[in-house]
Short mmCIF file of C-alpha atoms and ligand atoms in Angstrom, two decimals:
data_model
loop_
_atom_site.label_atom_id
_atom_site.label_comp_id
_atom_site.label_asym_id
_atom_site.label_seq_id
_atom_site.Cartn_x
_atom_site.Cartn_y
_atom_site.Cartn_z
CA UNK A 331 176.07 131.42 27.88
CA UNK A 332 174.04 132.67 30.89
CA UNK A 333 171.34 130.08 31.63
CA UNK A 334 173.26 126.59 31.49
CA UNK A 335 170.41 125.34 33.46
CA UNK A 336 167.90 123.78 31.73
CA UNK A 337 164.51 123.67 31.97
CA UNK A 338 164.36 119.82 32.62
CA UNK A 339 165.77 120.46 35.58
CA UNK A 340 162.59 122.13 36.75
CA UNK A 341 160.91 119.37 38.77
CA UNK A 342 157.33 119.88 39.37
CA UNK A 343 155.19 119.57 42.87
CA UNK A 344 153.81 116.30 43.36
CA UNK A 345 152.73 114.21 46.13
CA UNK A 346 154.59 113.81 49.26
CA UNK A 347 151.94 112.26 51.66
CA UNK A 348 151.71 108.86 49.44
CA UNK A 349 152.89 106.05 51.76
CA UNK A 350 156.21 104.09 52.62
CA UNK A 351 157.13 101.53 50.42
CA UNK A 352 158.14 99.89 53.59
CA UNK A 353 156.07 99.46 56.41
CA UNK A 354 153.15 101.69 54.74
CA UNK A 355 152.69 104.58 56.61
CA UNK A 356 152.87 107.99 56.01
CA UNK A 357 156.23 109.36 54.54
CA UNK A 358 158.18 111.91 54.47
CA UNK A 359 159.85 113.52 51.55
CA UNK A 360 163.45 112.14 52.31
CA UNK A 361 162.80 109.27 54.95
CA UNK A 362 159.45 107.49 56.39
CA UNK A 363 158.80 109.26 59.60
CA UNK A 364 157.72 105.50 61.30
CA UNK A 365 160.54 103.44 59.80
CA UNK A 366 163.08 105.90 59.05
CA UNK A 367 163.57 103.83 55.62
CA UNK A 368 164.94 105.89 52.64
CA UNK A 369 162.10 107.13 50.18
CA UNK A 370 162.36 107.06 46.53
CA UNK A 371 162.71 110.50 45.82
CA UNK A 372 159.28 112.22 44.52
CA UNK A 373 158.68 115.22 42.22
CA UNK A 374 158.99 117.95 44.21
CA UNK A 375 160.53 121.76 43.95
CA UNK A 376 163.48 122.44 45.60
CA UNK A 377 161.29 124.70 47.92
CA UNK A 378 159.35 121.95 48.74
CA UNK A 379 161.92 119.18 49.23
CA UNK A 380 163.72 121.36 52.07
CA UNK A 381 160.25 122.14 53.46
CA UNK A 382 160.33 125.72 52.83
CA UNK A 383 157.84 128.21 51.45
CA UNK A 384 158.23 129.09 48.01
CA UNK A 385 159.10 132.45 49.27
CA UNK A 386 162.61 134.41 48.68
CA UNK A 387 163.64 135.65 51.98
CA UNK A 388 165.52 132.25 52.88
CA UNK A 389 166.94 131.76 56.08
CA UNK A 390 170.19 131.16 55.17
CA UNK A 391 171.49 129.26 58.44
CA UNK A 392 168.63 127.15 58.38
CA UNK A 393 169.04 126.31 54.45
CA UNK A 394 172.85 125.06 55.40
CA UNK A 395 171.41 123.57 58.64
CA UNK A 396 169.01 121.17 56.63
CA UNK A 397 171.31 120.74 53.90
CA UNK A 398 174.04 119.37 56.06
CA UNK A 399 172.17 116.86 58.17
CA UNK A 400 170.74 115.40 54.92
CA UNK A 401 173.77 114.66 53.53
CA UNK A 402 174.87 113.11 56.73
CA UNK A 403 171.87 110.77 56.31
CA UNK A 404 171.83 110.53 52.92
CA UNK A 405 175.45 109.00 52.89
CA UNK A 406 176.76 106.40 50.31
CA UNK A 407 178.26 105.16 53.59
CA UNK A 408 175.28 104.77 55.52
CA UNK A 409 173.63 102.53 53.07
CA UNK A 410 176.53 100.43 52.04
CA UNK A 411 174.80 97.50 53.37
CA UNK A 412 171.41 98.35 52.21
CA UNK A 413 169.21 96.60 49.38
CA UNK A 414 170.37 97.95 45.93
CA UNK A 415 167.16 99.86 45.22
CA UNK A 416 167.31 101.42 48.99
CA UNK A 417 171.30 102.66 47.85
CA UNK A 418 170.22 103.75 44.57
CA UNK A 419 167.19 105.59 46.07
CA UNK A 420 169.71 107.26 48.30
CA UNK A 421 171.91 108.20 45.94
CA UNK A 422 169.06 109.94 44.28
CA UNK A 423 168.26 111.81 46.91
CA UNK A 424 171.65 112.65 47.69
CA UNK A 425 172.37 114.28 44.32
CA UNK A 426 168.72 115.59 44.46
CA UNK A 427 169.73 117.75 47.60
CA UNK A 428 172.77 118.78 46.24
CA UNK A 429 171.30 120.54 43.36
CA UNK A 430 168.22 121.85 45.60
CA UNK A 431 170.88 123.35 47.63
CA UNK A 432 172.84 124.90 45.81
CA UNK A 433 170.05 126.34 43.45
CA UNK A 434 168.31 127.74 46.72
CA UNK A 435 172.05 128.91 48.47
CA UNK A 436 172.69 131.27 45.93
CA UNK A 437 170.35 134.77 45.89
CA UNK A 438 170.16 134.62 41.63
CA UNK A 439 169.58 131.35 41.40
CA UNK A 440 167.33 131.37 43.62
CA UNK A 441 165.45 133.71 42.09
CA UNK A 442 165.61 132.62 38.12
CA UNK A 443 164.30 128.85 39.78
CA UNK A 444 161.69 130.71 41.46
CA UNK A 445 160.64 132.88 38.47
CA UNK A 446 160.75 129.33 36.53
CA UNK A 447 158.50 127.54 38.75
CA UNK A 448 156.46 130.84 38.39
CA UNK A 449 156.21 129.72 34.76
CA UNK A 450 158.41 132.19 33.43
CA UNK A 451 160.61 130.97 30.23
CA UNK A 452 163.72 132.61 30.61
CA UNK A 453 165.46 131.42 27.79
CA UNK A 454 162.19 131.84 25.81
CA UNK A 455 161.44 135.40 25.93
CA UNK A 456 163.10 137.25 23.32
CA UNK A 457 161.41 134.77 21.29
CA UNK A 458 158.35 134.71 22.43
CA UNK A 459 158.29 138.85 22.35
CA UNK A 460 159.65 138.92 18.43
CA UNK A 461 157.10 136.58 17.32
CA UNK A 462 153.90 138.57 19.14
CA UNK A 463 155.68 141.89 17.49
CA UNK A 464 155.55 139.59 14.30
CA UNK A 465 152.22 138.40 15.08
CA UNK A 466 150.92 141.86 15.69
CA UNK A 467 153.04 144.59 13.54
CA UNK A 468 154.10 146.59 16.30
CA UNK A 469 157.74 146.85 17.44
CA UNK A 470 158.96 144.71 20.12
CA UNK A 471 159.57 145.81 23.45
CA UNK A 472 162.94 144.99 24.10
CA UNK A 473 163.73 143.01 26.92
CA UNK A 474 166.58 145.01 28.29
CA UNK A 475 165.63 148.69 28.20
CA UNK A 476 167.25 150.94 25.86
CA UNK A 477 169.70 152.80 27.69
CA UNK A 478 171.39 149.85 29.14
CA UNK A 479 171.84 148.41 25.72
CA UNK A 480 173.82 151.81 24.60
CA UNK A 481 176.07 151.85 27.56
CA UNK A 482 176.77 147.99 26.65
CA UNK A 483 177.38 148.73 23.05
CA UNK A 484 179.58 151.62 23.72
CA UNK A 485 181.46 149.88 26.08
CA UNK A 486 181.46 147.04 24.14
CA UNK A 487 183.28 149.68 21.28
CA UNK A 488 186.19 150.97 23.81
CA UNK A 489 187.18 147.19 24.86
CA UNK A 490 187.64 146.19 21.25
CA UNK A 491 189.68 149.03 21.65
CA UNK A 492 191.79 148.52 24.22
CA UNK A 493 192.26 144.85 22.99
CA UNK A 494 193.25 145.88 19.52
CA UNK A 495 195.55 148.69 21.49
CA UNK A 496 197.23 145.32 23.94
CA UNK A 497 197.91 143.24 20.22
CA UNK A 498 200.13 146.02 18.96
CA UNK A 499 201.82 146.97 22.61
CA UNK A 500 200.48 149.94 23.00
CA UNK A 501 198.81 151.33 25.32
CA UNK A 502 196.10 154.50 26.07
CA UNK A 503 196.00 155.80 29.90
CA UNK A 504 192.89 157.69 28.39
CA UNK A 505 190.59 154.80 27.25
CA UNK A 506 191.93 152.73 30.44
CA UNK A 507 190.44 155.84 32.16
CA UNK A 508 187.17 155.78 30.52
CA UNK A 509 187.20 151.84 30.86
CA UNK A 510 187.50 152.22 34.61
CA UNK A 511 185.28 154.77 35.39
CA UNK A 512 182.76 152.33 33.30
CA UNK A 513 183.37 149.82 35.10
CA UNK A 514 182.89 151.41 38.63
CA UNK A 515 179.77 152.52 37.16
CA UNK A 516 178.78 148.95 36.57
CA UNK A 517 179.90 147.47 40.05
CA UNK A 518 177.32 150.25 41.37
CA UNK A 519 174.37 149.46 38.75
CA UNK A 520 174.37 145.82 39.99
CA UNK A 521 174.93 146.12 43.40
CA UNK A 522 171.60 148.87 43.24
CA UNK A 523 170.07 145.94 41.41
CA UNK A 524 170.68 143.59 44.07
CA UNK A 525 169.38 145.84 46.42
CA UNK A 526 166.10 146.64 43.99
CA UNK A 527 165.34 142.63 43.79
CA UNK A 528 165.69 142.15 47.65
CA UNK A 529 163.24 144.39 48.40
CA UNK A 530 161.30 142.93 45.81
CA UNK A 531 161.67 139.72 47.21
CA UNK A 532 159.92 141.12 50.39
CA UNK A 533 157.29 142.23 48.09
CA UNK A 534 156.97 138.58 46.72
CA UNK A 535 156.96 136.76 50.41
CA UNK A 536 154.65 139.08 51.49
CA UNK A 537 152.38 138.14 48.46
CA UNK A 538 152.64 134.28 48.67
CA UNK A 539 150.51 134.81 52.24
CA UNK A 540 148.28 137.29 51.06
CA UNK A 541 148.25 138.46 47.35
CA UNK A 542 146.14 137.59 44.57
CA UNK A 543 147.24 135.84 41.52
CA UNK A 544 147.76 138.92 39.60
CA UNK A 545 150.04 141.37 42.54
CA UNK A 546 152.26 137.85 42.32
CA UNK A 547 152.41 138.52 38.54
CA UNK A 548 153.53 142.26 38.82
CA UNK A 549 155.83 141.45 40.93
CA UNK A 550 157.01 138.49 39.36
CA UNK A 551 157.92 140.73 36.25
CA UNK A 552 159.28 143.36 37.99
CA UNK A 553 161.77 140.73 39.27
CA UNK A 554 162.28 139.34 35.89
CA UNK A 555 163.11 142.74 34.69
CA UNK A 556 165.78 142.99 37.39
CA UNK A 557 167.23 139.55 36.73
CA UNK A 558 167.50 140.59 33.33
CA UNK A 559 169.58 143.28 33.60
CA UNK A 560 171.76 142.11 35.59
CA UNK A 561 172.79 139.25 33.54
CA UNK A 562 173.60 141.79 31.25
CA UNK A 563 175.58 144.02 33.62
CA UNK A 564 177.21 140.33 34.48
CA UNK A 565 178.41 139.28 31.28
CA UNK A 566 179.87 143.01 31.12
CA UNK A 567 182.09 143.04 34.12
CA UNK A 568 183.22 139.66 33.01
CA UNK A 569 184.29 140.98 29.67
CA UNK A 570 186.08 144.22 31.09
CA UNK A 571 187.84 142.38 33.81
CA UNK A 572 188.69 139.91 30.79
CA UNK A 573 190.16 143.01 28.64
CA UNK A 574 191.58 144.32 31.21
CA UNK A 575 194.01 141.56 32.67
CA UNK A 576 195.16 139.79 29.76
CA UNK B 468 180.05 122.78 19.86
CA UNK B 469 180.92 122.74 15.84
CA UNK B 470 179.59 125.77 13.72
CA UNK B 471 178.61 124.82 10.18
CA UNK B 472 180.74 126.04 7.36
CA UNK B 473 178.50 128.72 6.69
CA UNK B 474 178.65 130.65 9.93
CA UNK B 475 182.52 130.19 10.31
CA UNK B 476 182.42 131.79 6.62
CA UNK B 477 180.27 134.75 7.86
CA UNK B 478 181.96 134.76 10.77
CA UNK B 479 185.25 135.08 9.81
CA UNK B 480 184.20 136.99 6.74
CA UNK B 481 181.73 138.97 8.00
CA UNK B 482 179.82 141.20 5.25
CA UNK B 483 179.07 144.68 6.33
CA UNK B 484 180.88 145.37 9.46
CA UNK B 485 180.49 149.37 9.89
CA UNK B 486 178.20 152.11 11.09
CA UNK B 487 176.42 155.00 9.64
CA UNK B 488 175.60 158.22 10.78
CA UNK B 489 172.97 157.88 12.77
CA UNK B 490 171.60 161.37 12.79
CA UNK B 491 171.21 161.29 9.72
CA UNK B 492 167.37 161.10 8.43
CA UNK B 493 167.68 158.04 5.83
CA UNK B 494 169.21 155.83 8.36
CA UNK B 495 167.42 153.36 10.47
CA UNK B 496 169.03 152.59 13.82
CA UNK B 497 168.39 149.54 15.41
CA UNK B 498 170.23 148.23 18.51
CA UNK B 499 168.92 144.95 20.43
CA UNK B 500 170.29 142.92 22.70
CA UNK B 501 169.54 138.70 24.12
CA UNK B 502 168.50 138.76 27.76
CA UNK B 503 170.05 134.82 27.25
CA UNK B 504 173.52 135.60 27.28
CA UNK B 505 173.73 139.83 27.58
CA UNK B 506 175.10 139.79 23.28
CA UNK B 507 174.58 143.10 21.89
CA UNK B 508 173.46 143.90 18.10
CA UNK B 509 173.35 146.85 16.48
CA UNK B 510 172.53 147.08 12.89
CA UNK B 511 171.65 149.68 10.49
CA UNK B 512 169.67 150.16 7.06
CA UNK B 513 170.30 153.37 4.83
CA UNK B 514 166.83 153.67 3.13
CA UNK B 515 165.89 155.33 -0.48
CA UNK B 516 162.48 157.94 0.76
CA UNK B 517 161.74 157.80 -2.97
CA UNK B 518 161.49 154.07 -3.72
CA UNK B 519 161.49 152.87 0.34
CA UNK B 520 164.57 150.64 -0.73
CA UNK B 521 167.11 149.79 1.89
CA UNK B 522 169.84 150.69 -0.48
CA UNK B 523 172.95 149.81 2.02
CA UNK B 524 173.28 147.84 5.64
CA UNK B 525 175.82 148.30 8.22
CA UNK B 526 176.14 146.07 11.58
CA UNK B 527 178.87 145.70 14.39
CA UNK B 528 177.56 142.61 16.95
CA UNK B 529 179.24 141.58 19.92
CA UNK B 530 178.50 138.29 20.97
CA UNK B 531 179.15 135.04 19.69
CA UNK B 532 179.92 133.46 16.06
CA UNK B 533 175.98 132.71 15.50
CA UNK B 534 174.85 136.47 16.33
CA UNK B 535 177.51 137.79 14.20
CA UNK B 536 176.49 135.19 11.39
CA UNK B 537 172.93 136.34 11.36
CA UNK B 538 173.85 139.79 11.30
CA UNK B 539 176.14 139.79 8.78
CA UNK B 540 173.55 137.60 6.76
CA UNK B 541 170.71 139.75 7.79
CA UNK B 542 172.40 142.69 6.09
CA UNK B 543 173.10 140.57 2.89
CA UNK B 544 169.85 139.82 2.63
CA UNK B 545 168.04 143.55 3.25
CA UNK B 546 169.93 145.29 0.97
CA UNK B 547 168.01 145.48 -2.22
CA UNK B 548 164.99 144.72 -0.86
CA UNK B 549 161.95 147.42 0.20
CA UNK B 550 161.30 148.20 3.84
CA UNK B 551 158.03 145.92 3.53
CA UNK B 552 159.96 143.17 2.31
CA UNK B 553 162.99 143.00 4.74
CA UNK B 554 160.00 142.40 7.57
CA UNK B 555 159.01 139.70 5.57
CA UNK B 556 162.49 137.82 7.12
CA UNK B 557 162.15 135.51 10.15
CA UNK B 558 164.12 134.35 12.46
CA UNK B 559 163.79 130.59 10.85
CA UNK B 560 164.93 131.05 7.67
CA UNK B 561 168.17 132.31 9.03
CA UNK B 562 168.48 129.30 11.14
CA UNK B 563 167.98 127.45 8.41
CA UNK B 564 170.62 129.06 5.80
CA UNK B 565 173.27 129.10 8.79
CA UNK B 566 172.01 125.54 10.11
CA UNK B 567 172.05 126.70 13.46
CA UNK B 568 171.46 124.49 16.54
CA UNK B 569 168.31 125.24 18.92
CA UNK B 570 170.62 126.53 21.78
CA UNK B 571 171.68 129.24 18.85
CA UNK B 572 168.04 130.04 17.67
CA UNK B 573 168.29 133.61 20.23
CA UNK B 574 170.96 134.58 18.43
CA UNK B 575 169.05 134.59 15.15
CA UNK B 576 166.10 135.90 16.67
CA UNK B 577 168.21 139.33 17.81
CA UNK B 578 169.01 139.36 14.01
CA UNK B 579 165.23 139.42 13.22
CA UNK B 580 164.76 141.98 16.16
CA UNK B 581 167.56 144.38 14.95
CA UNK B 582 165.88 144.53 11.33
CA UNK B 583 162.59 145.31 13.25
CA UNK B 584 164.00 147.48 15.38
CA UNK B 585 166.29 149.66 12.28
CA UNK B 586 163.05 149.58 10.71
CA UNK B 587 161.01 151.31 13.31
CA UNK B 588 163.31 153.55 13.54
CA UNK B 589 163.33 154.47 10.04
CA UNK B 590 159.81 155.01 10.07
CA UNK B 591 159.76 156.72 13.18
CA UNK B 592 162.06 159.47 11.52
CA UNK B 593 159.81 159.52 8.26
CA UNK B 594 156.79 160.55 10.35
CA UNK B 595 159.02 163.03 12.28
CA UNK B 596 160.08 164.59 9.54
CA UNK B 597 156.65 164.63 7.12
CA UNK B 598 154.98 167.59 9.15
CA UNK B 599 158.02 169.75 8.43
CA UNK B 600 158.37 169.13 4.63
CA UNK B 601 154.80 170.09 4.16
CA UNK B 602 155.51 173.28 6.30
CA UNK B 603 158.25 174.38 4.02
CA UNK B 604 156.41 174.14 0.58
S1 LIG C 839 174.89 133.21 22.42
FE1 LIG C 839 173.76 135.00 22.66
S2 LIG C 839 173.61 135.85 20.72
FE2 LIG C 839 174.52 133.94 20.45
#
């Protein structure tokens, strides 16, 4: 499956200015900025917990920068000698950074957290489409456009092909032909993709300073629309290169 | 994760693996696919004009042993029945019948979407094709 990550994992912005449970100033999210005592870690997104905008165009450097001397501080080693609570604390930050970092690293990710915090349900929406079409009598607008979903199918039709061809030994330079030339078709579809959500995520930053709720909302879905296709473009190439080696 | 008995039956059974012509004007085409995991369903309903009865079912799904459970049940259970009736079937009573677990509920729900979506399309042709009968007489 696609999504393996779950919506728990969604952690919601809270409040970072509360005050050290040490010497009762103000903290920071990771470590008080007076005592430089570990924190116990507090809801935050993973936008949030490296400091960062919830905007898209991440600098990338400055992501690894972050991540790195965290862990540094944030090492099992550093606290060895620490109260229990102050190693468990830091263990919780620890494996709260990893995931924030590597959520935030990669562009997709990236994106599906944002579109998550953005309240979309991504795991939800075929559902939540087929019961308004029940709700309402009209047909459902398909999630993945049309097209897309008859190149997968017929695709779909000449690797059961060349599979059932591979069982009996046999083989067809014809449909490995066809297969090919659909697959180089695919490797261009999503890389255009990638190249239609980055300048969508421009679109997005440029909306978290100054849009209003509802330009963030178009362009939210536009992204989701993206996103979605590609996962299906994904799960494609994975298949064909899968057909096509074994 | 286990499947219950009755999706490995349907599974490794399946009922009404096939296609139909899909020009032709009695056949419903529907072809859906899960955002979730990129599966792809297609399923289609042969349709009596006279009596509106979906008289035979065809589907071919490519995905994973839930999606082809619920479309091979989905077609068992249009047959027979009238267009009206065979919207009647939700996504939750195939869940139920198969016993499926709620990370497999999308996969019934394409089920429910390609009956929708054959259906639509079966209308869609009807209304096409109205104008032009009453033309010839
Ligand atoms: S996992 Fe996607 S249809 Fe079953």
């Amino acid at each position: 499956m696609a999504n393996t990550e779950s919506k728990s994992s969604l952690i919601v912005p809270g409040d970072a200015t509360a005050s050290c449970w040490s010497c009762g100033t103000m903290r920071a999210t990771h470590f008080c900025s007076a005592c430089g005592k570990v924190q116990p870690p507090v809801p935050v997104d993973y936008f949030s917990f490296f400091g960062f905008p919830r905007k898209l165009n991440l600098d990338a450097a400055l992501l690894e920068k972050e991540f790195y001397a965290l862990s540094r501080r944030l090492h099992p080693d550093v606290f060895v000698q620490s109260a229990t609570q102050e190693r468990s604390w830091s263990l919780e930050q620890s494996s709260l950074l990893n995931d924030a970092y590597r959520t935030l690293k990669d562009p997709i990710k990236r994106t599906e957290y944002l579109l998550r915090l953005e309240g979309v349900e991504l795991e939800e929406q075929s559902k939540q489409a087929t019961e308004k079409a029940r709700a309402t009598g009209e047909l459902k607008k398909q999630v993945v456009p049309p097209d897309l979903l008859e190149e997968v199918f017929e695709l779909n039709m000449h690797l059961e092909e060349l599979r059932a061809q591979k069982k009996m030994g046999e083989d067809d330079p014809a449909l490995l032909e066809e297969i090919g030339k659909a697959k180089l078709s695919l490797e261009e579809k999503n890389g255009a993709l990638f190249s239609e959500l980055k300048s969508e995520w421009k679109e997005w930053d440029a909306a978290v300073d100054s849009g209003s709720e509802d330009e963030r909302k178009t362009i939210r879905d536009k992204m989701l629309d993206v996103v979605n296709r590609r996962n299906y473009i994904r799960n494609l190439l994975r298949d064909v290169n899968e057909a096509i080696e074994s | 994760m286990s499947y219950s008995d009755k999706v490995l039956d349907h599974y490794s059974n399946p009922r009404n693996v096939g296609s139909m012509d899909k020009s032709s004007s009695d056949v419903g085409t529907g072809l859906v696919g899960a955002p979730e995991c990129g599966d792809v369903m297609k399923l289609q309903i042969k349709v009596n004009p006279e009596t509106n009865i979906i008289e035979d079912a065809k589907f071919k799904t490519f995905g994973c042993g839930s999606a082809i459970a619920s479309s091979s049940l989905a077609t068992e259970w249009v047959k027979g029945k009238t267009i009206d009736e065979a919207l009647e079937i939700k996504n939750t009573e195939i869940v139920k019948e198969l016993a499926l677990p709620p990370v497999k509920i999308h996969c019934s729900v394409l089920a429910e979407d390609a009956i929708r979506a054959a259906i639509g399309d079966w209308k869609k042709k009807q209304e096409a094709s109205k104008p032009a009968v009453m033309q010839a007489k």
